[in-house]
Tab-separated table of C-alpha atoms and ligand atoms in Angstrom:
chain	number	residue	atom	x	y	z
A	11	MET	CA	14.266	6.996	-72.163
A	12	THR	CA	13.616	9.950	-69.336
A	13	ALA	CA	13.348	13.568	-70.600
A	14	ASP	CA	16.401	14.117	-68.603
A	15	GLN	CA	18.285	11.226	-70.982
A	16	PHE	CA	17.263	12.819	-74.034
A	17	LEU	CA	18.459	16.162	-72.907
A	18	ALA	CA	21.492	15.190	-72.361
A	19	LYS	CA	24.189	15.737	-74.961
A	20	GLN	CA	24.973	13.362	-77.500
A	21	MET	CA	28.410	15.054	-78.497
A	22	PRO	CA	29.797	16.585	-75.254
A	23	GLN	CA	33.045	17.138	-77.077
A	24	GLN	CA	31.534	19.743	-79.227
A	25	GLN	CA	29.470	21.690	-76.440
A	26	GLU	CA	31.353	22.321	-73.225
A	27	ILE	CA	29.821	25.363	-72.068
A	28	SER	CA	25.229	24.221	-71.568
A	29	ARG	CA	22.811	25.850	-73.106
A	30	PRO	CA	18.920	24.946	-73.806
A	31	GLN	CA	18.395	22.457	-76.939
A	32	VAL	CA	17.469	24.394	-79.844
A	33	MET	CA	14.487	22.770	-81.368
A	34	GLY	CA	14.310	24.094	-85.344
A	35	ILE	CA	10.879	24.120	-86.742
A	36	LEU	CA	10.431	22.256	-89.946
A	37	ASN	CA	6.361	23.276	-90.749
A	38	VAL	CA	5.202	20.623	-93.697
A	39	THR	CA	1.687	22.154	-93.887
A	40	PRO	CA	0.623	24.276	-96.429
A	41	ASP	CA	-0.791	27.000	-94.991
A	42	SER	CA	2.168	26.916	-91.836
A	43	PHE	CA	1.935	30.088	-89.842
A	44	SER	CA	5.210	31.908	-90.487
A	45	ASP	CA	7.327	30.138	-93.660
A	46	GLY	CA	3.781	30.361	-95.919
A	47	GLY	CA	4.671	26.831	-96.979
A	48	LYS	CA	8.190	27.869	-98.771
A	49	PHE	CA	9.151	24.191	-97.365
A	50	ALA	CA	6.359	22.238	-98.222
A	51	SER	CA	8.010	20.457	-101.242
A	52	PHE	CA	10.260	17.015	-100.095
A	53	ASP	CA	13.685	18.300	-101.847
A	54	LYS	CA	13.333	21.871	-100.291
A	55	ALA	CA	12.618	20.509	-96.219
A	56	LEU	CA	15.594	17.950	-96.651
A	57	ALA	CA	17.615	20.854	-97.935
A	58	HIS	CA	16.290	22.947	-94.570
A	59	VAL	CA	16.671	20.079	-91.857
A	60	ALA	CA	20.436	20.104	-93.867
A	61	GLN	CA	20.620	23.955	-93.384
A	62	MET	CA	19.955	23.870	-89.977
A	63	ILE	CA	22.266	20.911	-88.788
A	64	SER	CA	24.859	22.913	-90.477
A	65	ASP	CA	23.348	26.060	-88.328
A	66	GLY	CA	23.606	23.657	-84.345
A	67	VAL	CA	20.236	22.139	-84.461
A	68	ASP	CA	19.709	19.805	-81.798
A	69	ILE	CA	16.749	18.410	-82.895
A	70	ILE	CA	13.999	19.111	-85.522
A	71	ASP	CA	10.796	19.385	-85.131
A	72	ILE	CA	8.253	18.133	-87.691
A	73	GLY	CA	4.322	19.649	-87.773
A	74	GLY	CA	1.928	18.668	-89.931
A	75	GLU	CA	-0.926	19.707	-88.940
A	76	SER	CA	-0.992	23.881	-88.971
A	77	THR	CA	-1.895	24.737	-85.562
A	78	ARG	CA	-1.905	28.705	-86.269
A	79	PRO	CA	-4.912	31.242	-84.482
A	80	GLY	CA	-7.546	30.320	-87.082
A	81	ALA	CA	-6.466	26.698	-88.614
A	82	VAL	CA	-8.793	24.517	-90.048
A	83	GLU	CA	-7.891	20.329	-88.880
A	84	VAL	CA	-6.523	18.220	-91.194
A	85	SER	CA	-7.173	13.957	-91.543
A	86	ALA	CA	-4.842	11.385	-90.174
A	87	ALA	CA	-4.129	10.475	-93.412
A	88	ASP	CA	-3.229	13.865	-94.995
A	89	GLU	CA	-0.700	14.634	-91.988
A	90	LEU	CA	0.712	10.292	-92.138
A	91	LYS	CA	1.012	11.815	-95.852
A	92	ARG	CA	3.157	14.965	-95.443
A	93	VAL	CA	4.791	13.515	-91.883
A	94	ILE	CA	5.868	9.812	-92.078
A	95	PRO	CA	7.954	9.771	-95.744
A	96	LEU	CA	10.182	13.183	-94.329
A	97	LEU	CA	10.732	11.359	-90.815
A	98	LYS	CA	11.979	8.172	-92.752
A	99	ALA	CA	14.096	10.441	-95.262
A	100	ILE	CA	15.550	12.377	-92.590
A	101	LYS	CA	16.061	9.221	-89.729
A	102	ALA	CA	18.002	7.585	-93.287
A	103	THR	CA	20.192	11.197	-94.711
A	104	PHE	CA	20.993	12.631	-90.893
A	105	THR	CA	21.746	11.529	-87.129
A	106	ILE	CA	19.600	14.331	-85.733
A	107	LYS	CA	16.938	13.832	-82.882
A	108	VAL	CA	13.394	14.222	-84.592
A	109	SER	CA	9.918	15.263	-82.671
A	110	ILE	CA	6.841	15.312	-84.748
A	111	ASP	CA	4.084	18.151	-83.727
A	112	THR	CA	0.892	15.679	-83.517
A	113	SER	CA	-2.399	15.406	-81.508
A	114	LYS	CA	-2.996	12.296	-83.264
A	115	ALA	CA	-2.641	8.784	-81.709
A	116	ALA	CA	-1.971	7.115	-85.402
A	117	VAL	CA	0.586	9.617	-86.416
A	118	MET	CA	2.590	9.161	-82.785
A	119	ALA	CA	1.843	5.687	-83.275
A	120	GLN	CA	3.640	5.793	-87.067
A	121	ALA	CA	6.082	8.409	-86.121
A	122	ILE	CA	7.542	6.488	-82.971
A	123	THR	CA	7.885	2.837	-85.422
A	124	HIS	CA	9.841	4.916	-88.118
A	125	GLY	CA	12.141	6.031	-85.203
A	126	ALA	CA	10.364	9.786	-83.959
A	127	ASP	CA	12.904	11.169	-80.631
A	128	ILE	CA	10.339	12.992	-79.131
A	129	ILE	CA	6.589	13.551	-79.518
A	130	ASN	CA	5.403	17.011	-79.274
A	131	ASP	CA	1.794	17.663	-78.282
A	132	VAL	CA	-0.197	20.720	-78.645
A	133	ARG	CA	-2.793	18.543	-76.824
A	134	ALA	CA	-1.036	17.194	-74.174
A	135	LEU	CA	-2.446	14.063	-75.229
A	136	GLN	CA	-5.755	14.478	-74.293
A	137	ASN	CA	-7.163	13.314	-77.787
A	138	ASP	CA	-8.387	9.598	-77.981
A	139	GLY	CA	-6.218	6.848	-77.630
A	140	CYS	CA	-2.516	8.930	-77.603
A	141	LEU	CA	-2.053	8.392	-73.786
A	142	ALA	CA	-2.083	4.161	-74.676
A	143	VAL	CA	-0.004	4.720	-78.084
A	144	LEU	CA	2.836	7.203	-75.329
A	145	ALA	CA	2.242	4.059	-72.807
A	146	ALA	CA	3.345	1.603	-75.084
A	147	SER	CA	6.334	3.508	-75.972
A	148	ASP	CA	9.424	4.525	-74.889
A	149	VAL	CA	10.052	8.260	-76.155
A	150	PRO	CA	9.312	11.409	-74.113
A	151	VAL	CA	6.859	13.946	-74.846
A	152	CYS	CA	6.273	17.399	-74.496
A	153	LEU	CA	3.160	18.090	-73.125
A	154	MET	CA	2.203	21.685	-74.298
A	155	HIS	CA	-0.865	23.962	-72.983
A	156	MET	CA	-3.726	25.250	-74.396
A	157	GLN	CA	-6.678	27.226	-73.979
A	158	GLY	CA	-9.991	26.166	-76.438
A	159	LEU	CA	-9.035	24.915	-79.726
A	160	PRO	CA	-6.673	26.467	-83.071
A	161	ARG	CA	-10.131	27.484	-84.563
A	162	SER	CA	-10.970	30.272	-81.941
A	163	MET	CA	-8.389	30.297	-79.450
A	164	GLN	CA	-7.968	33.916	-79.172
A	165	LYS	CA	-10.756	34.809	-79.459
A	166	ASN	CA	-11.651	35.266	-75.627
A	167	PRO	CA	-8.983	33.570	-73.265
A	168	HIS	CA	-9.839	33.827	-69.770
A	169	TYR	CA	-8.109	32.727	-66.971
A	170	ASN	CA	-8.499	33.467	-62.714
A	171	ASP	CA	-4.713	33.366	-62.194
A	172	VAL	CA	-2.430	32.506	-65.477
A	173	ILE	CA	0.267	30.789	-64.077
A	174	GLY	CA	-1.530	28.810	-61.508
A	175	ASP	CA	-4.249	27.602	-63.906
A	176	ILE	CA	-1.437	26.441	-66.503
A	177	LYS	CA	0.532	24.894	-63.303
A	178	GLN	CA	-2.971	23.166	-62.492
A	179	PHE	CA	-3.300	21.935	-66.575
A	180	PHE	CA	0.142	20.754	-66.088
A	181	ILE	CA	0.001	18.494	-62.384
A	182	ASP	CA	-3.032	17.094	-63.896
A	183	ARG	CA	-2.264	16.300	-66.921
A	184	ILE	CA	1.444	14.691	-65.146
A	185	SER	CA	-1.223	12.812	-63.126
A	186	VAL	CA	-3.222	11.290	-66.028
A	187	CYS	CA	0.154	10.563	-67.854
A	188	GLU	CA	1.222	8.438	-64.613
A	189	GLN	CA	-1.980	6.818	-64.260
A	190	ALA	CA	-1.902	6.029	-68.121
A	191	GLY	CA	1.575	3.910	-67.594
A	192	ILE	CA	3.928	7.306	-68.721
A	193	LYS	CA	6.500	8.369	-66.468
A	194	ARG	CA	6.418	10.980	-65.397
A	195	GLU	CA	10.653	11.477	-65.994
A	196	ARG	CA	9.550	11.446	-69.356
A	197	LEU	CA	7.471	14.592	-69.730
A	198	ILE	CA	8.787	18.104	-70.812
A	199	LEU	CA	6.298	21.175	-69.872
A	200	ASP	CA	5.246	24.289	-72.664
A	201	PRO	CA	3.072	26.718	-71.283
A	202	GLY	CA	2.024	27.042	-75.112
A	203	PHE	CA	2.626	30.995	-75.972
A	204	GLY	CA	0.086	32.205	-78.312
A	205	PHE	CA	-2.444	29.069	-77.282
A	206	GLY	CA	-5.358	30.858	-76.056
A	207	LYS	CA	-3.369	33.689	-74.150
A	208	THR	CA	-3.618	37.411	-74.619
A	209	LEU	CA	-0.389	39.765	-75.372
A	210	GLU	CA	-0.119	40.334	-71.266
A	211	GLN	CA	-1.007	36.970	-70.670
A	212	ASN	CA	1.759	35.756	-72.389
A	213	TYR	CA	4.340	37.904	-71.011
A	214	GLN	CA	3.619	37.781	-67.922
A	215	LEU	CA	4.457	33.695	-69.040
A	216	LEU	CA	7.170	34.399	-70.266
A	217	ALA	CA	8.256	37.097	-67.078
A	218	GLN	CA	7.349	33.702	-65.058
A	219	LEU	CA	8.415	31.231	-66.508
A	220	HIS	CA	10.663	29.834	-63.906
A	221	LYS	CA	7.894	29.686	-61.857
A	222	PHE	CA	7.237	26.085	-63.377
A	223	ASN	CA	10.560	25.345	-62.566
A	224	ASP	CA	9.429	23.670	-59.534
A	225	LEU	CA	7.453	21.237	-60.724
A	226	GLY	CA	10.834	19.396	-61.400
A	227	LEU	CA	10.352	18.592	-65.431
A	228	PRO	CA	12.282	20.261	-68.065
A	229	LEU	CA	10.946	23.407	-69.910
A	230	LEU	CA	9.770	24.023	-73.731
A	231	SER	CA	9.511	28.168	-74.671
A	232	GLY	CA	8.378	28.699	-78.085
A	233	THR	CA	7.865	32.128	-79.038
A	234	SER	CA	9.652	31.959	-82.458
A	235	ARG	CA	7.645	35.024	-84.529
A	236	LYS	CA	5.253	34.315	-82.650
A	237	SER	CA	1.980	37.281	-82.683
A	238	MET	CA	3.038	38.369	-79.041
A	239	ILE	CA	6.043	39.628	-80.669
A	240	GLY	CA	4.299	40.874	-83.660
A	241	ASP	CA	1.973	42.782	-82.130
A	242	LEU	CA	3.653	44.193	-79.706
A	243	LEU	CA	6.473	45.539	-82.253
A	244	ALA	CA	4.015	46.171	-85.020
A	245	ARG	CA	6.463	44.116	-86.950
A	246	ASN	CA	5.722	41.439	-89.933
A	247	VAL	CA	6.606	37.695	-89.768
A	248	ASP	CA	9.578	38.445	-91.298
A	249	GLU	CA	10.455	40.958	-89.335
A	250	ARG	CA	10.584	39.080	-85.799
A	251	LEU	CA	13.948	38.040	-85.701
A	252	ALA	CA	15.076	40.889	-83.092
A	253	GLY	CA	12.292	39.934	-80.676
A	254	SER	CA	12.255	36.107	-80.884
A	255	LEU	CA	15.772	36.575	-80.437
A	256	THR	CA	14.883	38.298	-76.686
A	257	THR	CA	12.386	35.780	-76.000
A	258	ALA	CA	14.972	32.843	-76.269
A	259	ILE	CA	17.182	34.043	-73.952
A	260	ILE	CA	14.709	35.404	-71.561
A	261	ALA	CA	13.499	32.106	-71.517
A	262	ALA	CA	17.102	30.810	-71.742
A	263	GLN	CA	17.311	32.823	-68.369
A	264	GLN	CA	15.019	30.980	-66.209
A	265	ASN	CA	16.193	27.216	-67.144
A	266	ALA	CA	14.385	26.013	-69.901
A	267	SER	CA	15.474	23.193	-71.337
A	268	ILE	CA	14.346	23.826	-75.237
A	269	ILE	CA	13.470	26.639	-77.176
A	270	ARG	CA	11.858	25.834	-80.595
A	271	VAL	CA	12.860	28.328	-83.297
A	272	HIS	CA	12.663	28.764	-86.772
A	273	ASP	CA	16.039	30.906	-87.283
A	274	VAL	CA	18.248	28.783	-85.859
A	275	LYS	CA	21.483	30.296	-86.622
A	276	GLU	CA	21.181	33.504	-84.695
A	277	THR	CA	19.079	31.698	-81.658
A	278	VAL	CA	22.551	29.445	-81.165
A	279	ASP	CA	24.939	32.029	-80.938
A	280	ALA	CA	22.806	34.580	-78.652
A	281	LEU	CA	22.349	31.532	-76.443
A	282	LYS	CA	26.247	31.019	-76.673
A	283	VAL	CA	26.755	33.849	-75.591
A	284	LEU	CA	23.963	33.877	-72.123
A	285	ALA	CA	25.876	30.537	-71.723
A	286	MET	CA	29.527	32.009	-71.389
A	287	THR	CA	27.994	34.502	-69.243
A	288	VAL	CA	26.172	32.288	-66.845
A	289	LYS	CA	29.338	30.189	-66.469
A	290	TYR	CA	30.703	33.013	-64.580
A	291	GLN	CA	27.732	34.040	-62.284
B	979	7PJ	C1	4.329	25.475	-80.316
B	979	7PJ	C2	4.411	24.189	-80.784
B	979	7PJ	C3	4.823	25.658	-79.600
B	979	7PJ	C4	4.783	23.209	-79.109
B	979	7PJ	C5	3.533	25.268	-82.456
B	979	7PJ	C6	4.005	28.722	-84.383
B	979	7PJ	C7	2.318	27.523	-84.345
B	979	7PJ	N1	4.848	23.142	-80.305
B	979	7PJ	N2	4.491	23.895	-82.348
B	979	7PJ	N3	5.211	24.907	-78.409
B	979	7PJ	N4	3.476	26.352	-81.216
B	979	7PJ	N5	5.556	22.986	-78.167
B	979	7PJ	O1	4.834	27.650	-84.470
B	979	7PJ	O2	3.820	29.339	-84.444
B	979	7PJ	O3	4.942	27.186	-78.631
B	979	7PJ	S1	2.715	25.677	-84.113
């Protein structure tokens, strides 16, 4: 399936006004970035999914590996145990698109077998075996840019030209994907806010997100509750809603196709208000 088909609305009658799709974050790691493991248990995770669906979410993003700055890596076995039963339960219980946030080929393969609608890889399919797994499937994939690795990426980010360097990374990864048999039309691009970027670099990327539109692929923006908001405003993770909504609007105004968030209800409201004005531009 192409990314555009994936992004086409399933329920047009409920979606008269065009807006980016909202991807709701479902963290199943004990140390996930901003919900402190609140949704670590299975039943709580399913309840959280039900709530996000009633709040208007378009895609549920399940992440079994913490990629927060400083996080240590988890084994494929642990990640599979966290993610696959939940994916199966969500698919058996709800009608909703599910994205799997993983960088491991084994997790990608199992996830695709069990109905994942999209693979979301913060390492852009650079780990062993990932290209082959995706080439053998039909699901769209999000390629995210990261400089360095989570353990150390925030220590000393460096770019010659942050937009140009990331754009070149995308061009290279698109070409590698195509050579591996993954059609360009299946790709979604994400500059990776907070993944090896200073505060200034994160805001430059946000301000100039539109500069990636000439690659002709859908863009995903994930800034929700991140340090770029907390550090700028001196706010704890539970005080970053206003900042997060503002970044969602700024990304949406530059044609982002997917906004990845914790606060689904508020983001859907904000995007609907924006969409109502876009209609008259
Ligand atoms: C992102 C992600 C992001 C994509 C995380 C967090 C850290 N996947 N997974 N983009 N961030 N595509 O949510 O704070 O920005 S985990």
